[in-house]
N, CA, C and O atoms as a Tinker XYZ file with bonds, in Angstrom:
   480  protein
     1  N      0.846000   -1.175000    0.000000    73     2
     2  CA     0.000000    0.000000    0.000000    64     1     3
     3  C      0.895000    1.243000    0.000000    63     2     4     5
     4  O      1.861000    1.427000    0.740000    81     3
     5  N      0.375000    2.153000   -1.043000    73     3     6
     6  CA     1.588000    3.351000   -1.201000    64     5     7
     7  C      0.905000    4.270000    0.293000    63     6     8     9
     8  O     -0.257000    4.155000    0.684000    81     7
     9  N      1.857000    5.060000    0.864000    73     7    10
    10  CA     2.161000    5.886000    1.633000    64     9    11
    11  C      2.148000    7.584000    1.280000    63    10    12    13
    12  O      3.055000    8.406000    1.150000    81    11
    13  N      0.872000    7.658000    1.208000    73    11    14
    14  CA     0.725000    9.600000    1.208000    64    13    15
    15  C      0.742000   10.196000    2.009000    63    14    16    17
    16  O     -0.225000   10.016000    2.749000    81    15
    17  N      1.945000   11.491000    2.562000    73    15    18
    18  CA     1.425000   12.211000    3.850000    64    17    19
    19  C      0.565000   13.776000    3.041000    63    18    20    21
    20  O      0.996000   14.390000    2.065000    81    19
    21  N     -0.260000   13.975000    3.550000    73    19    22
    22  CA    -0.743000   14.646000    3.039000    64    21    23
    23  C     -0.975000   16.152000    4.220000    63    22    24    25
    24  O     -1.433000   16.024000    5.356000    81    23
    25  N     -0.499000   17.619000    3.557000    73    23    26
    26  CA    -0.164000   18.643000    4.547000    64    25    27
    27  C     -1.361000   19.551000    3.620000    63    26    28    29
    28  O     -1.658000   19.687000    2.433000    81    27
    29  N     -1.743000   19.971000    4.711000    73    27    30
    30  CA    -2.901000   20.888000    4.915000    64    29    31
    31  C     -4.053000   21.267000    6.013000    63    30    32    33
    32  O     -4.725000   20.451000    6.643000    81    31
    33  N     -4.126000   22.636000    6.094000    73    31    34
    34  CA    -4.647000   22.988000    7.210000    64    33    35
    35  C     -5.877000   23.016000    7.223000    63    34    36    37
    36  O     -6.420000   22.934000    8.325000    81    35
    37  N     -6.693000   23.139000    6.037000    73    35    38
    38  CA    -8.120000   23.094000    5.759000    64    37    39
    39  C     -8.641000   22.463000    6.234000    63    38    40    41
    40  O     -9.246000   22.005000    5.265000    81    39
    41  N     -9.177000   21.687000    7.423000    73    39    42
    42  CA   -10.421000   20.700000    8.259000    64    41    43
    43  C    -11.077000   20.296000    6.457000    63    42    44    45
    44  O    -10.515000   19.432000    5.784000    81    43
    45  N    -12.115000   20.967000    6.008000    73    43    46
    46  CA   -12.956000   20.604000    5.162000    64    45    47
    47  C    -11.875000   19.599000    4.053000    63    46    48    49
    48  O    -12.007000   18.404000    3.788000    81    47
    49  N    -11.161000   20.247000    3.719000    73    47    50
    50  CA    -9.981000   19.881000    2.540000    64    49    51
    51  C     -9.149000   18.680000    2.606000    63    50    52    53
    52  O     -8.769000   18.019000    1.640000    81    51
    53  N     -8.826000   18.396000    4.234000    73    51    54
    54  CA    -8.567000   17.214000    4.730000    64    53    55
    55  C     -9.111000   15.764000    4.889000    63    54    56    57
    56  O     -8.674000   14.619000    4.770000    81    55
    57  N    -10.233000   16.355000    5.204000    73    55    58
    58  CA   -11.372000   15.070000    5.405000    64    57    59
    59  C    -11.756000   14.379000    3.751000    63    58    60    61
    60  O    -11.922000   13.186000    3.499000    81    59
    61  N    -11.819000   15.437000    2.867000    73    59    62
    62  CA   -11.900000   15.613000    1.449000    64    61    63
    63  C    -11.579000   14.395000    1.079000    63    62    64    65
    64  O    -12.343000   13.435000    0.986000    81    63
    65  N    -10.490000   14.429000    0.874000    73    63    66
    66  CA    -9.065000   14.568000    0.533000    64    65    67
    67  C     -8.543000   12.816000    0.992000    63    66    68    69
    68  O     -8.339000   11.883000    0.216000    81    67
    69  N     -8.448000   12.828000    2.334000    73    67    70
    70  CA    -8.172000   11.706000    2.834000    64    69    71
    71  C     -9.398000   10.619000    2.766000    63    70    72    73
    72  O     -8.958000    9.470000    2.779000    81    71
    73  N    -10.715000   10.691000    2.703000    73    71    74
    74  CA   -11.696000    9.669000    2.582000    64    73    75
    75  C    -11.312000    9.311000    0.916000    63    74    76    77
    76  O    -11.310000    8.151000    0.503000    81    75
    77  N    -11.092000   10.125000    0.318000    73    75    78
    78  CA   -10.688000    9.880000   -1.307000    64    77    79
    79  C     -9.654000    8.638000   -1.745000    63    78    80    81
    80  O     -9.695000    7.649000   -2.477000    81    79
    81  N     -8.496000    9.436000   -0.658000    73    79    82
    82  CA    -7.027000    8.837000   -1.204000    64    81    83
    83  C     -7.699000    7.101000    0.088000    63    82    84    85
    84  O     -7.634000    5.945000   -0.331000    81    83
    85  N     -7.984000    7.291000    0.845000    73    83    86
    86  CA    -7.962000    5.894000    1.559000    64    85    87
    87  C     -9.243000    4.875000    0.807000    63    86    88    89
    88  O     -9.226000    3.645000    0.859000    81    87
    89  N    -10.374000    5.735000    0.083000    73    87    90
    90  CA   -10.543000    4.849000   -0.738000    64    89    91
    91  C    -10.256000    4.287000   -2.329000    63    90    92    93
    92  O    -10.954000    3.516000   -2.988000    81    91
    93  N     -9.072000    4.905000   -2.674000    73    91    94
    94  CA    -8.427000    4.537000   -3.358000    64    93    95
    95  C     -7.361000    3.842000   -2.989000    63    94    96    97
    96  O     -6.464000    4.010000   -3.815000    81    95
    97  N     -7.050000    3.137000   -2.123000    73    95    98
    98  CA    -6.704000    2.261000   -1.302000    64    97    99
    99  C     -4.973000    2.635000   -0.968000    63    98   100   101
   100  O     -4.070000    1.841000   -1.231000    81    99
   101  N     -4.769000    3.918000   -0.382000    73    99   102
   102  CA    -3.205000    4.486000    0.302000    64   101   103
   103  C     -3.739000    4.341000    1.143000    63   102   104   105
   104  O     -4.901000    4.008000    1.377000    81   103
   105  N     -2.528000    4.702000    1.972000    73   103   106
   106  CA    -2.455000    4.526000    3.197000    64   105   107
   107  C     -2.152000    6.394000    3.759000    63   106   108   109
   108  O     -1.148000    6.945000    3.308000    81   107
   109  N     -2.656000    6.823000    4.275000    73   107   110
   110  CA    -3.024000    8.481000    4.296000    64   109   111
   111  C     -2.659000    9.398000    5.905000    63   110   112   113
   112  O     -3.481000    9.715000    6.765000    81   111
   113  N     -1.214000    9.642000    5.900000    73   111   114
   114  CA    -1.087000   10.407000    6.758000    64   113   115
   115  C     -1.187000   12.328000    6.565000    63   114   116   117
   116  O     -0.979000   13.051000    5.590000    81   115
   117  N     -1.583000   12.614000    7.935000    73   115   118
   118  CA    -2.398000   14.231000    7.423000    64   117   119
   119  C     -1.282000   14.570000    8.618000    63   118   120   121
   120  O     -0.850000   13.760000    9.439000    81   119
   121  N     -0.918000   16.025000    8.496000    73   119   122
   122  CA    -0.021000   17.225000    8.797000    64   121   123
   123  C     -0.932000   18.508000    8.896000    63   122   124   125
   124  O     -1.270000   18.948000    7.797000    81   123
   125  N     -1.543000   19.414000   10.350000    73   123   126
   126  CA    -1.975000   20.062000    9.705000    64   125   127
   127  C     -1.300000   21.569000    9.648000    63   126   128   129
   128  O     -1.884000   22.652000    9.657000    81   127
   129  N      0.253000   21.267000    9.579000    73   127   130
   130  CA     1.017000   22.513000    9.236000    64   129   131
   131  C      2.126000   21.712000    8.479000    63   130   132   133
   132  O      2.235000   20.538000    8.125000    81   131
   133  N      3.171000   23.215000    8.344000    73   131   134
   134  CA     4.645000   22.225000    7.144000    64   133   135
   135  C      5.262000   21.788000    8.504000    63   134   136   137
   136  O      5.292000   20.583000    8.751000    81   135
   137  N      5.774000   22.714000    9.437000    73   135   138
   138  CA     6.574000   22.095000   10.494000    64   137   139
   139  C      6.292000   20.620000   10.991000    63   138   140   141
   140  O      7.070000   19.709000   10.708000    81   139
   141  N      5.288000   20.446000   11.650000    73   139   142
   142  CA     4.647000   18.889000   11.601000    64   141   143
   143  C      4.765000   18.272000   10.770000    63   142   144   145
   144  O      5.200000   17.214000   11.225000    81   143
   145  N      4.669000   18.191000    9.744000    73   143   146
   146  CA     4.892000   17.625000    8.000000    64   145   147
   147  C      5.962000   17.465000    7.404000    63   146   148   149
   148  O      6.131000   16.752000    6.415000    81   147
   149  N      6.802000   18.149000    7.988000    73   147   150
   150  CA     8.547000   18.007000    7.885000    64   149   151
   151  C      8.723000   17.060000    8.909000    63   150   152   153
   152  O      9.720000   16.354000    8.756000    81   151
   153  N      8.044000   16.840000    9.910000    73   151   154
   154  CA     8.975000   15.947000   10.926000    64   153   155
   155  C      8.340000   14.818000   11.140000    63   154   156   157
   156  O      8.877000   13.940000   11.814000    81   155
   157  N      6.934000   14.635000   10.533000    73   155   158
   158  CA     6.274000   13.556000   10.148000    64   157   159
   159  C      7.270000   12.476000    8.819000    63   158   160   161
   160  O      7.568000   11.282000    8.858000    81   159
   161  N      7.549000   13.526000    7.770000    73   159   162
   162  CA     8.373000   13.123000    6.550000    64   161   163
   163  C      9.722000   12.486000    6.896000    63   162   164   165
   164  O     10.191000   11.485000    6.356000    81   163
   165  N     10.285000   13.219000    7.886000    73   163   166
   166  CA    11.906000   12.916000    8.354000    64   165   167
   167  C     11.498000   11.515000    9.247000    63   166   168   169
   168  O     12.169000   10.488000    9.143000    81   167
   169  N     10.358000   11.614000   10.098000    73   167   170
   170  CA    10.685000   10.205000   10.928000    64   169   171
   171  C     10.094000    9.008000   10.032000    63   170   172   173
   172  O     10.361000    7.879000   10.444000    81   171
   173  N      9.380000    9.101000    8.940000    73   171   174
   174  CA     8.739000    8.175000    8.789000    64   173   175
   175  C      7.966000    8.944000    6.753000    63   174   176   177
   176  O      6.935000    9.536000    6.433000    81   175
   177  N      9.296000    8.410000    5.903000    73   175   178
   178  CA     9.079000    8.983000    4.438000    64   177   179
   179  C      7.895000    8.376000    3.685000    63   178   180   181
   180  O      7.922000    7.180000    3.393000    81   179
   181  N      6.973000    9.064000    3.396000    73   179   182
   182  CA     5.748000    8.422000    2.381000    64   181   183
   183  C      6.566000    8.479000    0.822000    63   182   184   185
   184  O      7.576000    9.086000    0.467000    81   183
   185  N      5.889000    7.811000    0.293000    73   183   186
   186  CA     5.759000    7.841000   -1.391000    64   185   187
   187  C      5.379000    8.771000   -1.967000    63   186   188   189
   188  O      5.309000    8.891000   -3.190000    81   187
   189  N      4.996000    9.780000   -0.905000    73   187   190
   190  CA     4.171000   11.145000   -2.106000    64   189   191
   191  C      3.768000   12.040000   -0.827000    63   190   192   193
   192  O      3.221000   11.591000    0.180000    81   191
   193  N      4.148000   13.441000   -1.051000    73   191   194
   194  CA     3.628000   14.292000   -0.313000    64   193   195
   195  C      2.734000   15.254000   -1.067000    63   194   196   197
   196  O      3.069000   15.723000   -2.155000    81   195
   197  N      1.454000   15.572000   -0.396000    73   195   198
   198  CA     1.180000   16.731000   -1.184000    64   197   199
   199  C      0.926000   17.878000   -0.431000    63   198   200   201
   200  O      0.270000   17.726000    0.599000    81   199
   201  N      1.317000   19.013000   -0.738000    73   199   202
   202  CA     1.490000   20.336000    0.110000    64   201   203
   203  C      0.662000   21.461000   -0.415000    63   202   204   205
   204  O      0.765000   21.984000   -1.525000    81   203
   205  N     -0.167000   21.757000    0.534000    73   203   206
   206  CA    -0.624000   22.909000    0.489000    64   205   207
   207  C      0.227000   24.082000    0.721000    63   206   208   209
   208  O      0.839000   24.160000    1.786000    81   207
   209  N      0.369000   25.362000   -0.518000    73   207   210
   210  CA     1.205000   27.055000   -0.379000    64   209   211
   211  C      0.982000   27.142000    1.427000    63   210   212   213
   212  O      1.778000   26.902000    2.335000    81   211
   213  N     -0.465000   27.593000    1.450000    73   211   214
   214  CA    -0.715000   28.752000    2.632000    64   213   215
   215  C     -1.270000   27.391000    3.705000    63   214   216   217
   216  O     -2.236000   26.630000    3.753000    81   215
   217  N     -0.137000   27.615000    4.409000    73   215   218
   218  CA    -0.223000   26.589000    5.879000    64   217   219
   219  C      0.130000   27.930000    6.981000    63   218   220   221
   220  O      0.394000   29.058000    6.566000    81   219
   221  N      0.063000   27.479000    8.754000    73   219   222
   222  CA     0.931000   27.789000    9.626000    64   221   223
   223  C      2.040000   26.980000   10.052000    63   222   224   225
   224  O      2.141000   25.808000    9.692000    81   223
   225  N      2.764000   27.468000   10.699000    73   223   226
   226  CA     3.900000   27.446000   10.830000    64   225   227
   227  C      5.260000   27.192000    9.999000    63   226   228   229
   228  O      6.338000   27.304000   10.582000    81   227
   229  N      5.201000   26.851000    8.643000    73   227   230
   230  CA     5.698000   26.501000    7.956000    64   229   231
   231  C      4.733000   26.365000    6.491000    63   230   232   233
   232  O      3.918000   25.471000    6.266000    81   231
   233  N      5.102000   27.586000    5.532000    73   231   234
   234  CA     3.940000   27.148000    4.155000    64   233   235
   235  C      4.936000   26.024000    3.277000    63   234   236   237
   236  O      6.032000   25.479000    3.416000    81   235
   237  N      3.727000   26.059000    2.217000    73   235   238
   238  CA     4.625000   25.315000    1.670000    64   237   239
   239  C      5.637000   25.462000    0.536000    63   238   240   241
   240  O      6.134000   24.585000   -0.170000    81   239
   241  N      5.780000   26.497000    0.535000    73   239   242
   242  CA     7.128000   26.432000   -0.385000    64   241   243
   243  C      8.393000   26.681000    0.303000    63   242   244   245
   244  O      9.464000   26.765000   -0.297000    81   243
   245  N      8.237000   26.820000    1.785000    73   243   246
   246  CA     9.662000   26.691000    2.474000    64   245   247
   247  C      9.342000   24.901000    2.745000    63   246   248   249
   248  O     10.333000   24.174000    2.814000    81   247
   249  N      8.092000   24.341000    2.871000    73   247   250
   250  CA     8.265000   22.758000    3.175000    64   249   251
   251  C      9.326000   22.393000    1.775000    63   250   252   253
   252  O     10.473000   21.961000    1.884000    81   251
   253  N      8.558000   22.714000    0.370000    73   251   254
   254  CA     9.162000   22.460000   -0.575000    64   253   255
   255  C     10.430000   22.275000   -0.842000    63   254   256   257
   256  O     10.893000   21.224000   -1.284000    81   255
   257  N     11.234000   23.561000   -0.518000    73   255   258
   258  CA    12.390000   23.643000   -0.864000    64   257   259
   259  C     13.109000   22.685000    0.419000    63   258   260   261
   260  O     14.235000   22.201000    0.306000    81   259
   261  N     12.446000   22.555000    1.353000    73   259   262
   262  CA    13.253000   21.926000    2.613000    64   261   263
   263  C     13.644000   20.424000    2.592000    63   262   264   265
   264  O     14.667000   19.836000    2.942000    81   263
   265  N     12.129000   19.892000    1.907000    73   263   266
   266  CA    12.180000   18.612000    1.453000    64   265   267
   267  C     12.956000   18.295000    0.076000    63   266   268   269
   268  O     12.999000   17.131000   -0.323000    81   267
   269  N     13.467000   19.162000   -0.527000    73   267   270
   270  CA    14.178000   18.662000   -1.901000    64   269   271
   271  C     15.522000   19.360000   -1.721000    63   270   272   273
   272  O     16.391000   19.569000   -2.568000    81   271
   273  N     15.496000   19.658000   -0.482000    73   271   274
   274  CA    16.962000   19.945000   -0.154000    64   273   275
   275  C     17.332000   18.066000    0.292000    63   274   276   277
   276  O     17.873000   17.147000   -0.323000    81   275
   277  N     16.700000   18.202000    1.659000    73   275   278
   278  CA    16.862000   17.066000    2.223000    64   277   279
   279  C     16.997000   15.754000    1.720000    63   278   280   281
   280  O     17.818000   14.928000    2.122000    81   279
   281  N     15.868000   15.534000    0.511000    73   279   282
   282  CA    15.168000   14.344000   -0.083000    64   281   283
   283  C     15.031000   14.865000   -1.024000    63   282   284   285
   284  O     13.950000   15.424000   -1.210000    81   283
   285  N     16.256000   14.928000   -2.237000    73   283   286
   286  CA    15.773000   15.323000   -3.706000    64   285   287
   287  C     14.967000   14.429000   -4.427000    63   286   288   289
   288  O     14.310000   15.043000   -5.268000    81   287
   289  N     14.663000   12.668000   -4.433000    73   287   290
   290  CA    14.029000   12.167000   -5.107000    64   289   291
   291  C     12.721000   12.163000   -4.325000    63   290   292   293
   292  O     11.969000   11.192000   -4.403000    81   291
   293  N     12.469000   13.086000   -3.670000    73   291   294
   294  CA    10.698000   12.997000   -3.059000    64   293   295
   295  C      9.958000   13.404000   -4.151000    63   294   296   297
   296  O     10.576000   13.922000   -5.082000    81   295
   297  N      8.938000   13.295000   -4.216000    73   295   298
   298  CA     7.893000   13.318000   -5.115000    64   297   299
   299  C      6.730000   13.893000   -4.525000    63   298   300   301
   300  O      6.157000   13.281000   -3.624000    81   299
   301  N      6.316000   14.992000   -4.924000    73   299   302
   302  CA     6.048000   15.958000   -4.388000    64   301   303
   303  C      4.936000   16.536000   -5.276000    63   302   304   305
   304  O      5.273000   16.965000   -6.380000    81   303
   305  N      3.497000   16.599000   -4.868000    73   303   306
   306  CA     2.732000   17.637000   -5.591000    64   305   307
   307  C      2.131000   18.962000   -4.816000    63   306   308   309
   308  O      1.755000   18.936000   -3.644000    81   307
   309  N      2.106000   20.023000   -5.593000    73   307   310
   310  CA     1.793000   20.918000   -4.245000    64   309   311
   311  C     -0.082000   21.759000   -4.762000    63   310   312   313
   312  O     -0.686000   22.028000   -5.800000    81   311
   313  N     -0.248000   21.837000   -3.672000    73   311   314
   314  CA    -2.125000   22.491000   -4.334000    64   313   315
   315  C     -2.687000   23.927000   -3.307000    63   314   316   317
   316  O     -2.551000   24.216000   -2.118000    81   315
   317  N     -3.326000   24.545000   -4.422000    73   315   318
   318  CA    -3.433000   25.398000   -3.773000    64   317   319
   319  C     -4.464000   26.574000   -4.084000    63   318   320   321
   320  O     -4.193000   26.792000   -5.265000    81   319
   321  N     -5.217000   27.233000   -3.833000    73   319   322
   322  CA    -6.230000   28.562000   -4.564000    64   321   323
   323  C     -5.279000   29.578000   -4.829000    63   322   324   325
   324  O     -5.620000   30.480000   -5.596000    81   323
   325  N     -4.251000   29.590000   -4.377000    73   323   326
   326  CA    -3.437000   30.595000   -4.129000    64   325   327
   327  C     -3.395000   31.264000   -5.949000    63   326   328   329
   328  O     -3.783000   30.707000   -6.976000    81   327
   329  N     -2.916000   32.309000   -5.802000    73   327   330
   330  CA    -2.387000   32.750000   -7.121000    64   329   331
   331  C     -1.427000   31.792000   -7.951000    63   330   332   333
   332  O     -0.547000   31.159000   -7.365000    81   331
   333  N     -1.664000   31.669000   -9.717000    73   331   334
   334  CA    -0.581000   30.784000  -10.525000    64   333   335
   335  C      0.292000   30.906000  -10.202000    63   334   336   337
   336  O      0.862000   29.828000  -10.036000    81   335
   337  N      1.220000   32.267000   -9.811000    73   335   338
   338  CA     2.832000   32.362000   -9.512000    64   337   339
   339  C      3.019000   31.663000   -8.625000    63   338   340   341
   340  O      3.923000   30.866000   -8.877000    81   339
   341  N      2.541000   31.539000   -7.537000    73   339   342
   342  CA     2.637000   30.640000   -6.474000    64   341   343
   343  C      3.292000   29.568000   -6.737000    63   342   344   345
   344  O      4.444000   29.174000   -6.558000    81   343
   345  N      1.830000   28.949000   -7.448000    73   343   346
   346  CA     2.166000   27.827000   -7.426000    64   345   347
   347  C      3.529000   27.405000   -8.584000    63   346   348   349
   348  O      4.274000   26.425000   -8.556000    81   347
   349  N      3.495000   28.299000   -9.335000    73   347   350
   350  CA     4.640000   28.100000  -10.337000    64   349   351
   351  C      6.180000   28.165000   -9.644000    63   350   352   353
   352  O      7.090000   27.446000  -10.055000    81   351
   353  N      6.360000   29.222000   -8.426000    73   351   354
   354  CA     7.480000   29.150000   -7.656000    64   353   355
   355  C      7.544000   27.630000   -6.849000    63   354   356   357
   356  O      8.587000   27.042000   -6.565000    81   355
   357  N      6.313000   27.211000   -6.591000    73   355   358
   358  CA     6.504000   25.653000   -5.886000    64   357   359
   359  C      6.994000   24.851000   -6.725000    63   358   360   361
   360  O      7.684000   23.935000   -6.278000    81   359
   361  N      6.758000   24.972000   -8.367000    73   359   362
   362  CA     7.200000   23.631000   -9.070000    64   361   363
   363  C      8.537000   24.661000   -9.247000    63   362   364   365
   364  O      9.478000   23.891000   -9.054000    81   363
   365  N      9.032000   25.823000   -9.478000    73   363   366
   366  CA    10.606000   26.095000   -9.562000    64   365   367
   367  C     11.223000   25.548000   -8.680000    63   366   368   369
   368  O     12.414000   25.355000   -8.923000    81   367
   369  N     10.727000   25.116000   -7.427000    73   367   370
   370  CA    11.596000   25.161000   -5.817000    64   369   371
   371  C     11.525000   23.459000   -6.476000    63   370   372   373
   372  O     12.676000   23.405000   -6.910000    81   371
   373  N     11.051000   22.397000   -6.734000    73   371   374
   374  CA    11.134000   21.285000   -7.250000    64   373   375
   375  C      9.805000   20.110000   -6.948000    63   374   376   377
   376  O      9.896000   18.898000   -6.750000    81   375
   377  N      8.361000   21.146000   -7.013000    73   375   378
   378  CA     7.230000   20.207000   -6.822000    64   377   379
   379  C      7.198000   19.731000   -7.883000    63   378   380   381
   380  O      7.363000   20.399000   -8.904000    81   379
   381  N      6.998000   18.577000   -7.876000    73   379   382
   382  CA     6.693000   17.563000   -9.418000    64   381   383
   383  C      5.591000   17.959000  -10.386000    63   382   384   385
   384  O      5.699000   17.914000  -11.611000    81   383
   385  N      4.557000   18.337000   -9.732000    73   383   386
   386  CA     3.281000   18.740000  -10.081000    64   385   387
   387  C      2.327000   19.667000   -9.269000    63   386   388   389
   388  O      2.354000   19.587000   -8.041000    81   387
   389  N      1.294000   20.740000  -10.024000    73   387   390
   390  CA     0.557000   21.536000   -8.914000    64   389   391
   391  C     -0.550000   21.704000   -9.715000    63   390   392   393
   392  O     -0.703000   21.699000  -10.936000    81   391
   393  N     -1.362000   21.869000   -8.686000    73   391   394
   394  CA    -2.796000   21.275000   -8.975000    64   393   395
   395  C     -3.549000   22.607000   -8.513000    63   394   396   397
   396  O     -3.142000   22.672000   -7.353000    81   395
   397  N     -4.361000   23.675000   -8.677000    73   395   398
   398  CA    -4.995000   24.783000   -8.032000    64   397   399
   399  C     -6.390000   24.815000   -7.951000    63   398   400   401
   400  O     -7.150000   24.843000   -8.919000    81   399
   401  N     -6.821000   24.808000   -6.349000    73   399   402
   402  CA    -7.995000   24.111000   -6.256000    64   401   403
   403  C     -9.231000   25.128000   -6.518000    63   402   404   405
   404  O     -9.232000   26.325000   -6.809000    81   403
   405  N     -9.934000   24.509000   -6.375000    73   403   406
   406  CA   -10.505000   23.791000   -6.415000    64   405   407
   407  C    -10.164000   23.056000   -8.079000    63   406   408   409
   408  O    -10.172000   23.596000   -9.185000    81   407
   409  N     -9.842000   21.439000   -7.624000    73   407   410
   410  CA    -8.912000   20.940000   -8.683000    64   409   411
   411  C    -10.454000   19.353000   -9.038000    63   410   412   413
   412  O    -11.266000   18.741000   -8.344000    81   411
   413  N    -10.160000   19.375000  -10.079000    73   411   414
   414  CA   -11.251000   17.891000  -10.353000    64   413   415
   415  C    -10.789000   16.884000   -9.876000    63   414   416   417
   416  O     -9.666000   16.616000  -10.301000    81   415
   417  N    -11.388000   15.896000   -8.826000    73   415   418
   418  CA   -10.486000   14.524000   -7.872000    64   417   419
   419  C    -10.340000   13.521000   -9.452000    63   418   420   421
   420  O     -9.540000   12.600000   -9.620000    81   419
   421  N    -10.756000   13.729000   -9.867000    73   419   422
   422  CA   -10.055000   13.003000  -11.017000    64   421   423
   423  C     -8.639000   13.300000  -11.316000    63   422   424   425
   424  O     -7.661000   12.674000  -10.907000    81   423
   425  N     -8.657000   14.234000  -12.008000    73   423   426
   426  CA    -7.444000   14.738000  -12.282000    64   425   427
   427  C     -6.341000   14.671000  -11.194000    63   426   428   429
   428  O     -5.181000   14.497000  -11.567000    81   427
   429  N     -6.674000   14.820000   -9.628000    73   427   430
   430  CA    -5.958000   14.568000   -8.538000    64   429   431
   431  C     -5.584000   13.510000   -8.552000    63   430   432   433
   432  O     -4.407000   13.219000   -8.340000    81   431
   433  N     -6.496000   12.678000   -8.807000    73   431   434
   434  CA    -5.828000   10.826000   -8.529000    64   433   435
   435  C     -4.862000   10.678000   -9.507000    63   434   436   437
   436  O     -3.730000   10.216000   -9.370000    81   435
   437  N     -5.447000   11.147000  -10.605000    73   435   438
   438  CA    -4.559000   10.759000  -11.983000    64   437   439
   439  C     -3.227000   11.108000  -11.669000    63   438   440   441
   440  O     -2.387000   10.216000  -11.788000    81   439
   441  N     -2.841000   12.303000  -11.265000    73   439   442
   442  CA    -1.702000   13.191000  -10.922000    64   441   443
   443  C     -0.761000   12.273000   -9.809000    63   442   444   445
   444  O      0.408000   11.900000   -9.911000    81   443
   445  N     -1.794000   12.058000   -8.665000    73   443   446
   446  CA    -1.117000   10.871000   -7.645000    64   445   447
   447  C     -0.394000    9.767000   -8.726000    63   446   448   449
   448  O      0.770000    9.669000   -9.113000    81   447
   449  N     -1.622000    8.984000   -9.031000    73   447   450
   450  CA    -1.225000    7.771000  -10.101000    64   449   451
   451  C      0.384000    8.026000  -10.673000    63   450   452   453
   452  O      1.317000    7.336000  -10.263000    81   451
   453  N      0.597000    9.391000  -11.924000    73   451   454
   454  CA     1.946000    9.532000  -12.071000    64   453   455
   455  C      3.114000    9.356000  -11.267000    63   454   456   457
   456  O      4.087000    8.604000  -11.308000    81   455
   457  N      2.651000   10.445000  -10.393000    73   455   458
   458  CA     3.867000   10.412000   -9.616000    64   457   459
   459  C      4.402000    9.235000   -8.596000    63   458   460   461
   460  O      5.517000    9.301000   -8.078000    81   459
   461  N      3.568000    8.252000   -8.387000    73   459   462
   462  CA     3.669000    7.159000   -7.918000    64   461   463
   463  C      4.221000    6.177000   -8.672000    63   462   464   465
   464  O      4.898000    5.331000   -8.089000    81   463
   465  N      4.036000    6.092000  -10.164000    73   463   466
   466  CA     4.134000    5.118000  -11.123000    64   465   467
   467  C      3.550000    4.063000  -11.598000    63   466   468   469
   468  O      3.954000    3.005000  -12.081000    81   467
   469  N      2.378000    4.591000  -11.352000    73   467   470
   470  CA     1.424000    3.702000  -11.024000    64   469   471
   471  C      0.801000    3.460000  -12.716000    63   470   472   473
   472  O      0.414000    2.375000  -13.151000    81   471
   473  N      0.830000    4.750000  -13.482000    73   471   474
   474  CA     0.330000    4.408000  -14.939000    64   473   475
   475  C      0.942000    3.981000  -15.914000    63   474   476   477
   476  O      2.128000    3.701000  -15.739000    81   475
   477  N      0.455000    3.827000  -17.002000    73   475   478
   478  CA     1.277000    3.365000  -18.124000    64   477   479
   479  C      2.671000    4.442000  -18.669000    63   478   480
   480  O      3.389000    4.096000  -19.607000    81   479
């Protein structure tokens, strides 16, 4: 079973999010800041993180750059309402993929699917 930690502060976005990915059968750890989510990642590495920009204590494009300092082959998608630049500085800093939500869970899984290796 692949291993998603998944960072975000949204209550609504979380619950979302995680009833989705666990019934698509991961295994679904939640962060609901980057700091927690960095030290969730360091003790215990998933297969896929996905990061929300606008967190506390840590957003995510300092998680970003922290984790591809640390862990350059992490695999990493980042999501967000935030403005395109945003998210375009998250895939410069080295997110694999970014998704701006409100995003179609299709297209989300699909996106997981890649970066996992899961497709053709």
């Amino acid at each position: 079973m692949k291993h998603i930690l998944l960072m975000d502060d949204e209550t609504s976005i979380v619950q979302l999010l995680t009833r989705l990915l666990q019934r698509s059968d991961y295994k679904v750890t939640v962060a609901l800041d980057g700091k927690e989510g960095m030290e969730l990642y360091r003790n215990d590495p998933a297969d896929l993180v996905i990061v929300d920009i606008f967190m506390p204590e840590m957003d995510g494009l300092e998680v970003t750059r922290q984790l591809k300092a640390e862990f350059p082959d992490v695999h990493l998608i980042a999501i967000s309402g935030a403005p395109k630049n945003l998210l375009h500085e998250a895939k410069e800093l080295g997110a694999n993929q970014i998704l701006r939500k409100p995003f179609n869970l299709d297209v989300f899984l699909q996106a997981i699917e890649t970066e996992l290796g899961l497709t053709d």
